[in-house]
GROMACS .gro file of N, CA and C in nm:
model
  543
    1MET      N    1 -11.982 -13.448  -6.643
    1MET     CA    2 -11.975 -13.407  -6.528
    1MET      C    3 -11.864 -13.262  -6.543
    2ALA      N    4 -11.735 -13.254  -6.649
    2ALA     CA    5 -11.701 -13.111  -6.665
    2ALA      C    6 -11.782 -12.986  -6.663
    3ASN      N    7 -11.887 -13.003  -6.747
    3ASN     CA    8 -11.987 -12.919  -6.787
    3ASN      C    9 -12.078 -12.867  -6.633
    4GLU      N   10 -12.121 -13.033  -6.552
    4GLU     CA   11 -12.158 -12.963  -6.442
    4GLU      C   12 -12.109 -12.880  -6.340
    5LEU      N   13 -11.939 -12.902  -6.356
    5LEU     CA   14 -11.887 -12.851  -6.281
    5LEU      C   15 -11.879 -12.664  -6.271
    6LYS      N   16 -11.873 -12.693  -6.454
    6LYS     CA   17 -11.880 -12.495  -6.525
    6LYS      C   18 -11.994 -12.379  -6.451
    7LEU      N   19 -12.105 -12.516  -6.420
    7LEU     CA   20 -12.243 -12.451  -6.441
    7LEU      C   21 -12.238 -12.407  -6.245
    8ALA      N   22 -12.179 -12.508  -6.155
    8ALA     CA   23 -12.152 -12.480  -6.075
    8ALA      C   24 -12.085 -12.385  -5.967
    9HIS      N   25 -11.996 -12.371  -6.028
    9HIS     CA   26 -11.879 -12.237  -6.011
    9HIS      C   27 -11.958 -12.091  -6.015
   10ALA      N   28 -12.039 -12.084  -6.054
   10ALA     CA   29 -12.125 -11.989  -6.084
   10ALA      C   30 -12.252 -11.982  -5.993
   11SER      N   31 -12.295 -12.087  -5.931
   11SER     CA   32 -12.382 -12.142  -5.809
   11SER      C   33 -12.315 -12.233  -5.735
   12PRO      N   34 -12.295 -12.190  -5.651
   12PRO     CA   35 -12.259 -12.324  -5.479
   12PRO      C   36 -12.311 -12.432  -5.470
   13ALA      N   37 -12.500 -12.314  -5.480
   13ALA     CA   38 -12.627 -12.385  -5.406
   13ALA      C   39 -12.621 -12.496  -5.537
   14ALA      N   40 -12.589 -12.533  -5.673
   14ALA     CA   41 -12.607 -12.565  -5.762
   14ALA      C   42 -12.497 -12.728  -5.735
   15LEU      N   43 -12.330 -12.677  -5.705
   15LEU     CA   44 -12.263 -12.791  -5.651
   15LEU      C   45 -12.293 -12.851  -5.564
   16ILE      N   46 -12.354 -12.814  -5.447
   16ILE     CA   47 -12.390 -12.898  -5.331
   16ILE      C   48 -12.504 -13.009  -5.317
   17SER      N   49 -12.615 -12.941  -5.479
   17SER     CA   50 -12.692 -13.037  -5.474
   17SER      C   51 -12.670 -13.099  -5.577
   18SER      N   52 -12.533 -13.114  -5.661
   18SER     CA   53 -12.535 -13.189  -5.794
   18SER      C   54 -12.518 -13.389  -5.728
   19PRO      N   55 -12.609 -13.421  -5.830
   19PRO     CA   56 -12.621 -13.584  -5.774
   19PRO      C   57 -12.477 -13.649  -5.762
   20ASP      N   58 -12.392 -13.599  -5.874
   20ASP     CA   59 -12.239 -13.678  -5.823
   20ASP      C   60 -12.183 -13.643  -5.669
   21LEU      N   61 -12.237 -13.516  -5.621
   21LEU     CA   62 -12.139 -13.489  -5.480
   21LEU      C   63 -12.260 -13.544  -5.392
   22GLN      N   64 -12.441 -13.572  -5.396
   22GLN     CA   65 -12.477 -13.622  -5.327
   22GLN      C   66 -12.429 -13.781  -5.284
   23ARG      N   67 -12.389 -13.835  -5.383
   23ARG     CA   68 -12.323 -13.981  -5.447
   23ARG      C   69 -12.233 -13.959  -5.329
   24LEU      N   70 -12.128 -13.913  -5.356
   24LEU     CA   71 -12.005 -13.945  -5.278
   24LEU      C   72 -12.021 -13.880  -5.141
   25ARG      N   73 -12.137 -13.815  -5.077
   25ARG     CA   74 -12.191 -13.801  -4.926
   25ARG      C   75 -12.263 -13.897  -4.902
   26ARG      N   76 -12.292 -13.975  -4.957
   26ARG     CA   77 -12.419 -14.116  -4.909
   26ARG      C   78 -12.308 -14.202  -4.896
   27ILE      N   79 -12.131 -14.214  -4.928
   27ILE     CA   80 -12.062 -14.329  -4.890
   27ILE      C   81 -12.049 -14.349  -4.745
   28SER      N   82 -12.070 -14.464  -4.703
   28SER     CA   83 -12.093 -14.469  -4.552
   28SER      C   84 -11.973 -14.512  -4.479
   29MET      N   85 -11.910 -14.400  -4.390
   29MET     CA   86 -11.794 -14.507  -4.358
   29MET      C   87 -11.766 -14.522  -4.170
   30GLY      N   88 -11.695 -14.575  -4.163
   30GLY     CA   89 -11.687 -14.634  -3.987
   30GLY      C   90 -11.581 -14.565  -3.914
   31THR      N   91 -11.537 -14.528  -3.823
   31THR     CA   92 -11.448 -14.509  -3.774
   31THR      C   93 -11.381 -14.592  -3.657
   32VAL      N   94 -11.252 -14.588  -3.619
   32VAL     CA   95 -11.192 -14.661  -3.573
   32VAL      C   96 -11.070 -14.564  -3.447
   33VAL      N   97 -11.056 -14.550  -3.351
   33VAL     CA   98 -11.006 -14.506  -3.265
   33VAL      C   99 -10.936 -14.595  -3.173
   34HIS      N  100 -10.734 -14.550  -3.165
   34HIS     CA  101 -10.652 -14.681  -3.141
   34HIS      C  102 -10.609 -14.513  -2.999
   35PRO      N  103 -10.565 -14.584  -2.835
   35PRO     CA  104 -10.559 -14.475  -2.741
   35PRO      C  105 -10.424 -14.401  -2.820
   36GLY      N  106 -10.372 -14.271  -2.771
   36GLY     CA  107 -10.309 -14.208  -2.813
   36GLY      C  108 -10.269 -14.180  -2.993
   37LEU      N  109 -10.393 -14.195  -3.053
   37LEU     CA  110 -10.413 -14.207  -3.189
   37LEU      C  111 -10.498 -14.113  -3.221
   38GLN      N  112 -10.507 -14.031  -3.398
   38GLN     CA  113 -10.660 -13.992  -3.397
   38GLN      C  114 -10.672 -14.063  -3.493
   39MET      N  115 -10.834 -14.014  -3.462
   39MET     CA  116 -10.940 -14.124  -3.488
   39MET      C  117 -10.931 -14.151  -3.673
   40ARG      N  118 -10.956 -14.304  -3.711
   40ARG     CA  119 -10.941 -14.278  -3.848
   40ARG      C  120 -11.046 -14.291  -3.916
   41ARG      N  121 -11.084 -14.312  -4.001
   41ARG     CA  122 -11.217 -14.303  -4.065
   41ARG      C  123 -11.196 -14.418  -4.191
   42TYR      N  124 -11.271 -14.560  -4.194
   42TYR     CA  125 -11.234 -14.619  -4.313
   42TYR      C  126 -11.419 -14.618  -4.386
   43LEU      N  127 -11.394 -14.673  -4.566
   43LEU     CA  128 -11.512 -14.701  -4.571
   43LEU      C  129 -11.571 -14.838  -4.545
   44SER      N  130 -11.702 -14.818  -4.521
   44SER     CA  131 -11.748 -14.942  -4.464
   44SER      C  132 -11.738 -15.078  -4.581
   45GLY      N  133 -11.784 -15.179  -4.583
   45GLY     CA  134 -11.786 -15.296  -4.634
   45GLY      C  135 -11.666 -15.314  -4.712
   46GLY      N  136 -11.532 -15.294  -4.653
   46GLY     CA  137 -11.400 -15.315  -4.711
   46GLY      C  138 -11.411 -15.267  -4.837
   47SER      N  139 -11.469 -15.147  -4.899
   47SER     CA  140 -11.469 -15.084  -4.997
   47SER      C  141 -11.360 -14.972  -5.000
   48THR      N  142 -11.331 -14.882  -5.120
   48THR     CA  143 -11.222 -14.768  -5.134
   48THR      C  144 -11.289 -14.684  -5.256
   49LEU      N  145 -11.215 -14.594  -5.245
   49LEU     CA  146 -11.262 -14.515  -5.370
   49LEU      C  147 -11.162 -14.566  -5.489
   50THR      N  148 -11.257 -14.554  -5.585
   50THR     CA  149 -11.175 -14.558  -5.714
   50THR      C  150 -11.064 -14.463  -5.740
   51THR      N  151 -10.967 -14.451  -5.836
   51THR     CA  152 -10.936 -14.317  -5.855
   51THR      C  153 -11.008 -14.231  -5.905
   52ALA      N  154 -11.152 -14.279  -6.031
   52ALA     CA  155 -11.155 -14.185  -6.073
   52ALA      C  156 -11.312 -14.120  -5.970
   53GLU      N  157 -11.308 -14.172  -5.856
   53GLU     CA  158 -11.408 -14.128  -5.793
   53GLU      C  159 -11.338 -14.013  -5.680
   54ARG      N  160 -11.188 -14.053  -5.615
   54ARG     CA  161 -11.139 -13.953  -5.567
   54ARG      C  162 -11.063 -13.854  -5.615
   55ALA      N  163 -11.039 -13.869  -5.739
   55ALA     CA  164 -11.055 -13.764  -5.845
   55ALA      C  165 -11.178 -13.669  -5.851
   56TRP      N  166 -11.326 -13.719  -5.880
   56TRP     CA  167 -11.392 -13.612  -5.882
   56TRP      C  168 -11.405 -13.584  -5.755
   57ALA      N  169 -11.384 -13.633  -5.633
   57ALA     CA  170 -11.430 -13.580  -5.489
   57ALA      C  171 -11.342 -13.454  -5.480
   58GLU      N  172 -11.151 -13.490  -5.525
   58GLU     CA  173 -11.083 -13.336  -5.489
   58GLU      C  174 -11.097 -13.239  -5.604
   59GLU      N  175 -11.182 -13.241  -5.756
   59GLU     CA  176 -11.228 -13.176  -5.836
   59GLU      C  177 -11.311 -13.109  -5.750
   60LEU      N  178 -11.430 -13.153  -5.685
   60LEU     CA  179 -11.551 -13.108  -5.604
   60LEU      C  180 -11.489 -13.041  -5.535
   61LEU      N  181 -11.403 -13.081  -5.384
   61LEU     CA  182 -11.330 -13.044  -5.299
   61LEU      C  183 -11.308 -12.889  -5.375
   62ALA      N  184 -11.229 -12.921  -5.474
   62ALA     CA  185 -11.148 -12.799  -5.507
   62ALA      C  186 -11.221 -12.629  -5.521
   63GLU      N  187 -11.333 -12.734  -5.569
   63GLU     CA  188 -11.433 -12.606  -5.633
   63GLU      C  189 -11.524 -12.527  -5.543
   64LEU      N  190 -11.544 -12.630  -5.434
   64LEU     CA  191 -11.639 -12.590  -5.303
   64LEU      C  192 -11.509 -12.471  -5.231
   65GLU      N  193 -11.414 -12.492  -5.166
   65GLU     CA  194 -11.355 -12.433  -5.132
   65GLU      C  195 -11.296 -12.262  -5.217
   66THR      N  196 -11.311 -12.282  -5.332
   66THR     CA  197 -11.290 -12.166  -5.448
   66THR      C  198 -11.443 -12.098  -5.434
   67ALA      N  199 -11.564 -12.186  -5.399
   67ALA     CA  200 -11.670 -12.087  -5.399
   67ALA      C  201 -11.695 -12.000  -5.282
   68THR      N  202 -11.582 -12.037  -5.159
   68THR     CA  203 -11.606 -11.986  -5.025
   68THR      C  204 -11.491 -11.944  -4.976
   69GLN      N  205 -11.360 -11.891  -5.038
   69GLN     CA  206 -11.295 -11.834  -5.046
   69GLN      C  207 -11.318 -11.663  -5.162
   70ALA      N  208 -11.237 -11.574  -5.096
   70ALA     CA  209 -11.260 -11.391  -5.145
   70ALA      C  210 -11.165 -11.456  -5.225
   71HIS      N  211 -11.113 -11.443  -5.357
   71HIS     CA  212 -11.042 -11.412  -5.472
   71HIS      C  213 -11.036 -11.322  -5.607
   72GLY      N  214 -10.912 -11.306  -5.574
   72GLY     CA  215 -10.913 -11.213  -5.652
   72GLY      C  216 -10.993 -11.032  -5.680
   73ASP      N  217 -10.957 -10.959  -5.758
   73ASP     CA  218 -11.063 -10.835  -5.698
   73ASP      C  219 -11.168 -10.827  -5.734
   74MET      N  220 -11.270 -10.843  -5.617
   74MET     CA  221 -11.412 -10.869  -5.597
   74MET      C  222 -11.485 -10.733  -5.542
   75ARG      N  223 -11.366 -10.610  -5.533
   75ARG     CA  224 -11.426 -10.515  -5.453
   75ARG      C  225 -11.521 -10.438  -5.555
   76ARG      N  226 -11.550 -10.435  -5.693
   76ARG     CA  227 -11.642 -10.401  -5.760
   76ARG      C  228 -11.747 -10.455  -5.773
   77GLU      N  229 -11.756 -10.542  -5.764
   77GLU     CA  230 -11.831 -10.667  -5.757
   77GLU      C  231 -11.916 -10.665  -5.662
   78GLN      N  232 -11.885 -10.685  -5.489
   78GLN     CA  233 -11.926 -10.629  -5.380
   78GLN      C  234 -11.968 -10.514  -5.384
   79PHE      N  235 -11.933 -10.459  -5.389
   79PHE     CA  236 -11.964 -10.267  -5.411
   79PHE      C  237 -12.096 -10.243  -5.490
   80VAL      N  238 -12.122 -10.317  -5.637
   80VAL     CA  239 -12.236 -10.307  -5.688
   80VAL      C  240 -12.332 -10.366  -5.649
   81LEU      N  241 -12.368 -10.517  -5.556
   81LEU     CA  242 -12.424 -10.531  -5.494
   81LEU      C  243 -12.442 -10.474  -5.340
   82ILE      N  244 -12.364 -10.451  -5.291
   82ILE     CA  245 -12.413 -10.332  -5.228
   82ILE      C  246 -12.473 -10.175  -5.208
   83SER      N  247 -12.411 -10.105  -5.339
   83SER     CA  248 -12.525 -10.015  -5.416
   83SER      C  249 -12.620 -10.082  -5.404
   84LYS      N  250 -12.681 -10.141  -5.514
   84LYS     CA  251 -12.817 -10.193  -5.568
   84LYS      C  252 -12.908 -10.211  -5.444
   85MET      N  253 -12.833 -10.273  -5.345
   85MET     CA  254 -12.923 -10.333  -5.190
   85MET      C  255 -12.944 -10.167  -5.101
   86LEU      N  256 -12.915 -10.126  -5.083
   86LEU     CA  257 -12.871  -9.979  -5.028
   86LEU      C  258 -13.003  -9.881  -5.141
   87LEU      N  259 -12.954  -9.859  -5.220
   87LEU     CA  260 -13.115  -9.811  -5.331
   87LEU      C  261 -13.215  -9.858  -5.301
   88THR      N  262 -13.240  -9.990  -5.266
   88THR     CA  263 -13.315 -10.046  -5.288
   88THR      C  264 -13.397 -10.031  -5.171
   89TYR      N  265 -13.343 -10.009  -5.048
   89TYR     CA  266 -13.378  -9.977  -4.890
   89TYR      C  267 -13.293  -9.874  -4.824
   90PRO      N  268 -13.342  -9.763  -4.954
   90PRO     CA  269 -13.291  -9.576  -4.872
   90PRO      C  270 -13.341  -9.568  -4.763
   91VAL      N  271 -13.251  -9.471  -4.674
   91VAL     CA  272 -13.245  -9.404  -4.596
   91VAL      C  273 -13.330  -9.241  -4.576
   92ALA      N  274 -13.464  -9.199  -4.548
   92ALA     CA  275 -13.540  -9.086  -4.598
   92ALA      C  276 -13.411  -8.988  -4.527
   93GLY      N  277 -13.394  -8.879  -4.636
   93GLY     CA  278 -13.303  -8.768  -4.541
   93GLY      C  279 -13.181  -8.772  -4.540
   94ALA      N  280 -13.135  -8.895  -4.590
   94ALA     CA  281 -13.012  -8.935  -4.631
   94ALA      C  282 -12.897  -8.828  -4.729
   95SER      N  283 -12.773  -8.762  -4.695
   95SER     CA  284 -12.696  -8.707  -4.755
   95SER      C  285 -12.611  -8.809  -4.855
   96SER      N  286 -12.514  -8.776  -4.899
   96SER     CA  287 -12.423  -8.841  -5.004
   96SER      C  288 -12.320  -8.920  -4.928
   97GLU      N  289 -12.247  -8.821  -4.816
   97GLU     CA  290 -12.186  -8.840  -4.694
   97GLU      C  291 -12.236  -8.958  -4.597
   98SER      N  292 -12.351  -8.935  -4.561
   98SER     CA  293 -12.373  -9.092  -4.521
   98SER      C  294 -12.441  -9.224  -4.613
   99GLY      N  295 -12.457  -9.180  -4.723
   99GLY     CA  296 -12.466  -9.270  -4.818
   99GLY      C  297 -12.308  -9.378  -4.814
  100ALA      N  298 -12.217  -9.277  -4.877
  100ALA     CA  299 -12.050  -9.354  -4.879
  100ALA      C  300 -12.064  -9.394  -4.736
  101ALA      N  301 -12.086  -9.321  -4.648
  101ALA     CA  302 -11.990  -9.432  -4.467
  101ALA      C  303 -12.087  -9.506  -4.491
  102ARG      N  304 -12.194  -9.552  -4.516
  102ARG     CA  305 -12.267  -9.682  -4.526
  102ARG      C  306 -12.196  -9.772  -4.607
  103GLY      N  307 -12.199  -9.715  -4.760
  103GLY     CA  308 -12.145  -9.819  -4.798
  103GLY      C  309 -12.016  -9.874  -4.781
  104ALA      N  310 -11.978  -9.815  -4.715
  104ALA     CA  311 -11.827  -9.817  -4.660
  104ALA      C  312 -11.842  -9.925  -4.547
  105ALA      N  313 -11.906  -9.869  -4.490
  105ALA     CA  314 -11.890  -9.983  -4.317
  105ALA      C  315 -11.967 -10.148  -4.407
  106TYR      N  316 -12.023 -10.113  -4.497
  106TYR     CA  317 -12.095 -10.267  -4.584
  106TYR      C  318 -11.989 -10.339  -4.629
  107LEU      N  319 -11.893 -10.261  -4.691
  107LEU     CA  320 -11.771 -10.330  -4.797
  107LEU      C  321 -11.681 -10.379  -4.620
  108GLU      N  322 -11.631 -10.291  -4.548
  108GLU     CA  323 -11.559 -10.333  -4.445
  108GLU      C  324 -11.603 -10.479  -4.388
  109ALA      N  325 -11.763 -10.516  -4.368
  109ALA     CA  326 -11.757 -10.619  -4.243
  109ALA      C  327 -11.745 -10.720  -4.398
  110LEU      N  328 -11.772 -10.711  -4.477
  110LEU     CA  329 -11.780 -10.852  -4.590
  110LEU      C  330 -11.689 -10.831  -4.712
  111ASP      N  331 -11.597 -10.763  -4.639
  111ASP     CA  332 -11.457 -10.774  -4.763
  111ASP      C  333 -11.437 -10.888  -4.786
  112ASP      N  334 -11.416 -11.035  -4.728
  112ASP     CA  335 -11.384 -11.135  -4.713
  112ASP      C  336 -11.463 -11.224  -4.840
  113MET      N  337 -11.607 -11.147  -4.806
  113MET     CA  338 -11.711 -11.278  -4.867
  113MET      C  339 -11.738 -11.273  -5.031
  114PRO      N  340 -11.720 -11.360  -5.055
  114PRO     CA  341 -11.724 -11.391  -5.217
  114PRO      C  342 -11.854 -11.351  -5.294
  115PRO      N  343 -11.827 -11.247  -5.421
  115PRO     CA  344 -11.983 -11.218  -5.430
  115PRO      C  345 -12.043 -11.275  -5.420
  116ASN      N  346 -12.073 -11.424  -5.499
  116ASN     CA  347 -12.230 -11.496  -5.507
  116ASN      C  348 -12.257 -11.545  -5.355
  117VAL      N  349 -12.186 -11.526  -5.276
  117VAL     CA  350 -12.256 -11.561  -5.155
  117VAL      C  351 -12.308 -11.442  -5.137
  118LEU      N  352 -12.239 -11.314  -5.156
  118LEU     CA  353 -12.304 -11.182  -5.108
  118LEU      C  354 -12.420 -11.177  -5.168
  119ALA      N  355 -12.434 -11.185  -5.310
  119ALA     CA  356 -12.531 -11.241  -5.381
  119ALA      C  357 -12.622 -11.293  -5.322
  120ASP      N  358 -12.620 -11.448  -5.297
  120ASP     CA  359 -12.728 -11.480  -5.232
  120ASP      C  360 -12.774 -11.469  -5.091
  121ALA      N  361 -12.731 -11.407  -5.058
  121ALA     CA  362 -12.752 -11.360  -4.902
  121ALA      C  363 -12.874 -11.205  -4.921
  122ILE      N  364 -12.793 -11.152  -4.973
  122ILE     CA  365 -12.892 -11.019  -4.978
  122ILE      C  366 -13.060 -11.082  -5.133
  123LYS      N  367 -13.013 -11.128  -5.182
  123LYS     CA  368 -13.149 -11.218  -5.237
  123LYS      C  369 -13.230 -11.329  -5.108
  124ARG      N  370 -13.179 -11.387  -5.012
  124ARG     CA  371 -13.250 -11.416  -4.899
  124ARG      C  372 -13.320 -11.323  -4.809
  125TRP      N  373 -13.248 -11.180  -4.776
  125TRP     CA  374 -13.320 -11.119  -4.711
  125TRP      C  375 -13.445 -11.041  -4.834
  126ASN      N  376 -13.407 -11.008  -4.893
  126ASN     CA  377 -13.526 -10.965  -5.020
  126ASN      C  378 -13.631 -11.045  -5.013
  127ARG      N  379 -13.610 -11.189  -4.995
  127ARG     CA  380 -13.711 -11.243  -4.971
  127ARG      C  381 -13.781 -11.289  -4.823
  128GLY      N  382 -13.705 -11.202  -4.753
  128GLY     CA  383 -13.739 -11.254  -4.576
  128GLY      C  384 -13.766 -11.354  -4.579
  129GLU      N  385 -13.578 -11.433  -4.593
  129GLU     CA  386 -13.541 -11.586  -4.536
  129GLU      C  387 -13.520 -11.581  -4.422
  130VAL      N  388 -13.435 -11.451  -4.405
  130VAL     CA  389 -13.338 -11.478  -4.268
  130VAL      C  390 -13.389 -11.491  -4.132
  131GLY      N  391 -13.524 -11.487  -4.062
  131GLY     CA  392 -13.561 -11.515  -3.960
  131GLY      C  393 -13.656 -11.386  -3.929
  132GLU      N  394 -13.672 -11.413  -3.826
  132GLU     CA  395 -13.760 -11.296  -3.735
  132GLU      C  396 -13.682 -11.101  -3.703
  133HIS      N  397 -13.691 -10.990  -3.855
  133HIS     CA  398 -13.581 -10.939  -3.868
  133HIS      C  399 -13.774 -10.785  -3.960
  134ASP      N  400 -13.711 -10.699  -3.932
  134ASP     CA  401 -13.807 -10.548  -4.055
  134ASP      C  402 -13.775 -10.566  -4.159
  135TYR      N  403 -13.781 -10.657  -4.234
  135TYR     CA  404 -13.724 -10.639  -4.387
  135TYR      C  405 -13.754 -10.514  -4.488
  136ARG      N  406 -13.862 -10.376  -4.403
  136ARG     CA  407 -13.859 -10.313  -4.469
  136ARG      C  408 -13.724 -10.189  -4.509
  137TRP      N  409 -13.601 -10.236  -4.431
  137TRP     CA  410 -13.477 -10.167  -4.420
  137TRP      C  411 -13.369 -10.245  -4.439
  138ALA      N  412 -13.252 -10.192  -4.498
  138ALA     CA  413 -13.173 -10.253  -4.533
  138ALA      C  414 -13.080 -10.352  -4.408
  139PRO      N  415 -13.060 -10.446  -4.448
  139PRO     CA  416 -12.996 -10.523  -4.296
  139PRO      C  417 -12.848 -10.427  -4.261
  140ALA      N  418 -12.825 -10.444  -4.099
  140ALA     CA  419 -12.683 -10.370  -4.082
  140ALA      C  420 -12.603 -10.462  -4.124
  141PRO      N  421 -12.506 -10.427  -4.143
  141PRO     CA  422 -12.364 -10.500  -4.189
  141PRO      C  423 -12.325 -10.652  -4.137
  142ALA      N  424 -12.349 -10.645  -3.998
  142ALA     CA  425 -12.338 -10.754  -3.959
  142ALA      C  426 -12.399 -10.826  -3.968
  143VAL      N  427 -12.555 -10.791  -3.918
  143VAL     CA  428 -12.653 -10.924  -3.961
  143VAL      C  429 -12.642 -10.963  -4.125
  144LEU      N  430 -12.607 -10.886  -4.259
  144LEU     CA  431 -12.576 -10.900  -4.371
  144LEU      C  432 -12.473 -11.075  -4.390
  145ARG      N  433 -12.350 -10.991  -4.292
  145ARG     CA  434 -12.316 -11.083  -4.277
  145ARG      C  435 -12.318 -11.217  -4.199
  146ALA      N  436 -12.383 -11.208  -4.143
  146ALA     CA  437 -12.405 -11.355  -4.077
  146ALA      C  438 -12.520 -11.401  -4.092
  147VAL      N  439 -12.590 -11.382  -4.192
  147VAL     CA  440 -12.658 -11.414  -4.359
  147VAL      C  441 -12.563 -11.455  -4.424
  148CYS      N  442 -12.476 -11.419  -4.453
  148CYS     CA  443 -12.330 -11.494  -4.550
  148CYS      C  444 -12.260 -11.577  -4.471
  149PHE      N  445 -12.271 -11.631  -4.388
  149PHE     CA  446 -12.218 -11.738  -4.285
  149PHE      C  447 -12.394 -11.749  -4.289
  150LYS      N  448 -12.479 -11.791  -4.301
  150LYS     CA  449 -12.542 -11.891  -4.323
  150LYS      C  450 -12.596 -11.917  -4.469
  151VAL      N  451 -12.552 -11.876  -4.566
  151VAL     CA  452 -12.510 -11.892  -4.700
  151VAL      C  453 -12.405 -12.065  -4.696
  152LEU      N  454 -12.306 -11.989  -4.615
  152LEU     CA  455 -12.169 -12.032  -4.668
  152LEU      C  456 -12.174 -12.247  -4.565
  153GLY      N  457 -12.276 -12.151  -4.432
  153GLY     CA  458 -12.295 -12.340  -4.380
  153GLY      C  459 -12.290 -12.451  -4.444
  154PRO      N  460 -12.390 -12.451  -4.535
  154PRO     CA  461 -12.446 -12.640  -4.627
  154PRO      C  462 -12.266 -12.650  -4.756
  155ILE      N  463 -12.242 -12.561  -4.788
  155ILE     CA  464 -12.083 -12.541  -4.819
  155ILE      C  465 -11.979 -12.603  -4.750
  156HIS      N  466 -11.969 -12.545  -4.679
  156HIS     CA  467 -11.835 -12.589  -4.541
  156HIS      C  468 -11.895 -12.740  -4.457
  157GLU      N  469 -11.990 -12.753  -4.489
  157GLU     CA  470 -12.067 -12.863  -4.447
  157GLU      C  471 -12.015 -12.956  -4.550
  158ALA      N  472 -12.046 -12.944  -4.682
  158ALA     CA  473 -11.989 -13.035  -4.781
  158ALA      C  474 -11.891 -13.068  -4.775
  159ALA      N  475 -11.821 -12.919  -4.762
  159ALA     CA  476 -11.631 -12.970  -4.780
  159ALA      C  477 -11.557 -13.039  -4.732
  160ASP      N  478 -11.640 -13.041  -4.568
  160ASP     CA  479 -11.616 -13.128  -4.475
  160ASP      C  480 -11.631 -13.260  -4.500
  161ASP      N  481 -11.742 -13.281  -4.539
  161ASP     CA  482 -11.758 -13.448  -4.594
  161ASP      C  483 -11.660 -13.492  -4.652
  162LEU      N  484 -11.666 -13.440  -4.794
  162LEU     CA  485 -11.528 -13.499  -4.887
  162LEU      C  486 -11.394 -13.479  -4.799
  163ARG      N  487 -11.393 -13.416  -4.724
  163ARG     CA  488 -11.234 -13.426  -4.638
  163ARG      C  489 -11.238 -13.520  -4.559
  164LYS      N  490 -11.345 -13.608  -4.469
  164LYS     CA  491 -11.352 -13.670  -4.406
  164LYS      C  492 -11.339 -13.820  -4.553
  165LEU      N  493 -11.419 -13.799  -4.656
  165LEU     CA  494 -11.426 -13.946  -4.748
  165LEU      C  495 -11.285 -13.927  -4.827
  166LEU      N  496 -11.188 -13.812  -4.847
  166LEU     CA  497 -11.063 -13.851  -4.875
  166LEU      C  498 -10.951 -13.857  -4.825
  167SER      N  499 -11.009 -13.864  -4.645
  167SER     CA  500 -10.910 -13.901  -4.588
  167SER      C  501 -10.885 -14.071  -4.502
  168ALA      N  502 -11.000 -14.113  -4.592
  168ALA     CA  503 -11.058 -14.254  -4.542
  168ALA      C  504 -10.974 -14.343  -4.560
  169VAL      N  505 -10.972 -14.411  -4.467
  169VAL     CA  506 -10.823 -14.544  -4.508
  169VAL      C  507 -10.895 -14.697  -4.566
  170SER      N  508 -10.818 -14.786  -4.601
  170SER     CA  509 -10.895 -14.899  -4.592
  170SER      C  510 -10.939 -14.964  -4.468
  171LEU      N  511 -10.996 -15.060  -4.468
  171LEU     CA  512 -11.099 -15.127  -4.297
  171LEU      C  513 -10.915 -15.218  -4.227
  172ASP      N  514 -10.832 -15.265  -4.306
  172ASP     CA  515 -10.773 -15.313  -4.240
  172ASP      C  516 -10.636 -15.236  -4.198
  173ARG      N  517 -10.645 -15.117  -4.257
  173ARG     CA  518 -10.544 -15.000  -4.203
  173ARG      C  519 -10.574 -14.909  -4.131
  174ALA      N  520 -10.707 -14.927  -4.103
  174ALA     CA  521 -10.791 -14.821  -4.003
  174ALA      C  522 -10.748 -14.911  -3.851
  175ILE      N  523 -10.755 -15.040  -3.892
  175ILE     CA  524 -10.764 -15.097  -3.723
  175ILE      C  525 -10.593 -15.152  -3.696
  176ASP      N  526 -10.536 -15.120  -3.803
  176ASP     CA  527 -10.372 -15.119  -3.748
  176ASP      C  528 -10.348 -15.039  -3.688
  177PRO      N  529 -10.250 -15.019  -3.507
  177PRO     CA  530 -10.249 -14.954  -3.465
  177PRO      C  531 -10.144 -14.879  -3.497
  178THR      N  532 -10.036 -14.903  -3.585
  178THR     CA  533  -9.947 -14.824  -3.664
  178THR      C  534  -9.968 -14.727  -3.664
  179PRO      N  535  -9.855 -14.617  -3.621
  179PRO     CA  536  -9.947 -14.462  -3.645
  179PRO      C  537  -9.941 -14.481  -3.821
  180ILE      N  538 -10.006 -14.415  -3.916
  180ILE     CA  539 -10.040 -14.340  -4.052
  180ILE      C  540  -9.939 -14.285  -4.040
  181GLU      N  541  -9.856 -14.264  -4.186
  181GLU     CA  542  -9.743 -14.151  -4.204
  181GLU      C  543  -9.835 -14.084  -4.267
   0.00000   0.00000   0.00000
């Protein structure tokens, strides 16, 4: 498991498709709603997470959250990715000043995107996989940001599934209307 987790750190797509995460996401949950209280989730069949499953789910959740957050000094990595993209899709007659302004606009629009997400978004653009666009040109900064959010969608969804799983209580506790501390 540890090797898979380290491999997945480099690629959120590898993490969300890992067999262990898929197995955890398939655990069936039910819900109970008591008047005036938040909905409670419980594991079906009276089951509970084992200590190992809970620890693994917490590790996976931490890894997913790390993969979706801007952290450390990413500016250089972002700059390299954006520079390569702009060199791939040059603008005719552009000056160095206009190139610097374009780069600054991309960095401003994407300053909170982790480099791995930005790289995946650029790859999808290069492959023409992001909808109806003219792929002969670099995407506008806002368009590339929207593509980054499409990349983040499945990662956020998997993290939400794990949060729900980790918050599940036993069926006995779920049907007890006493507030949960």
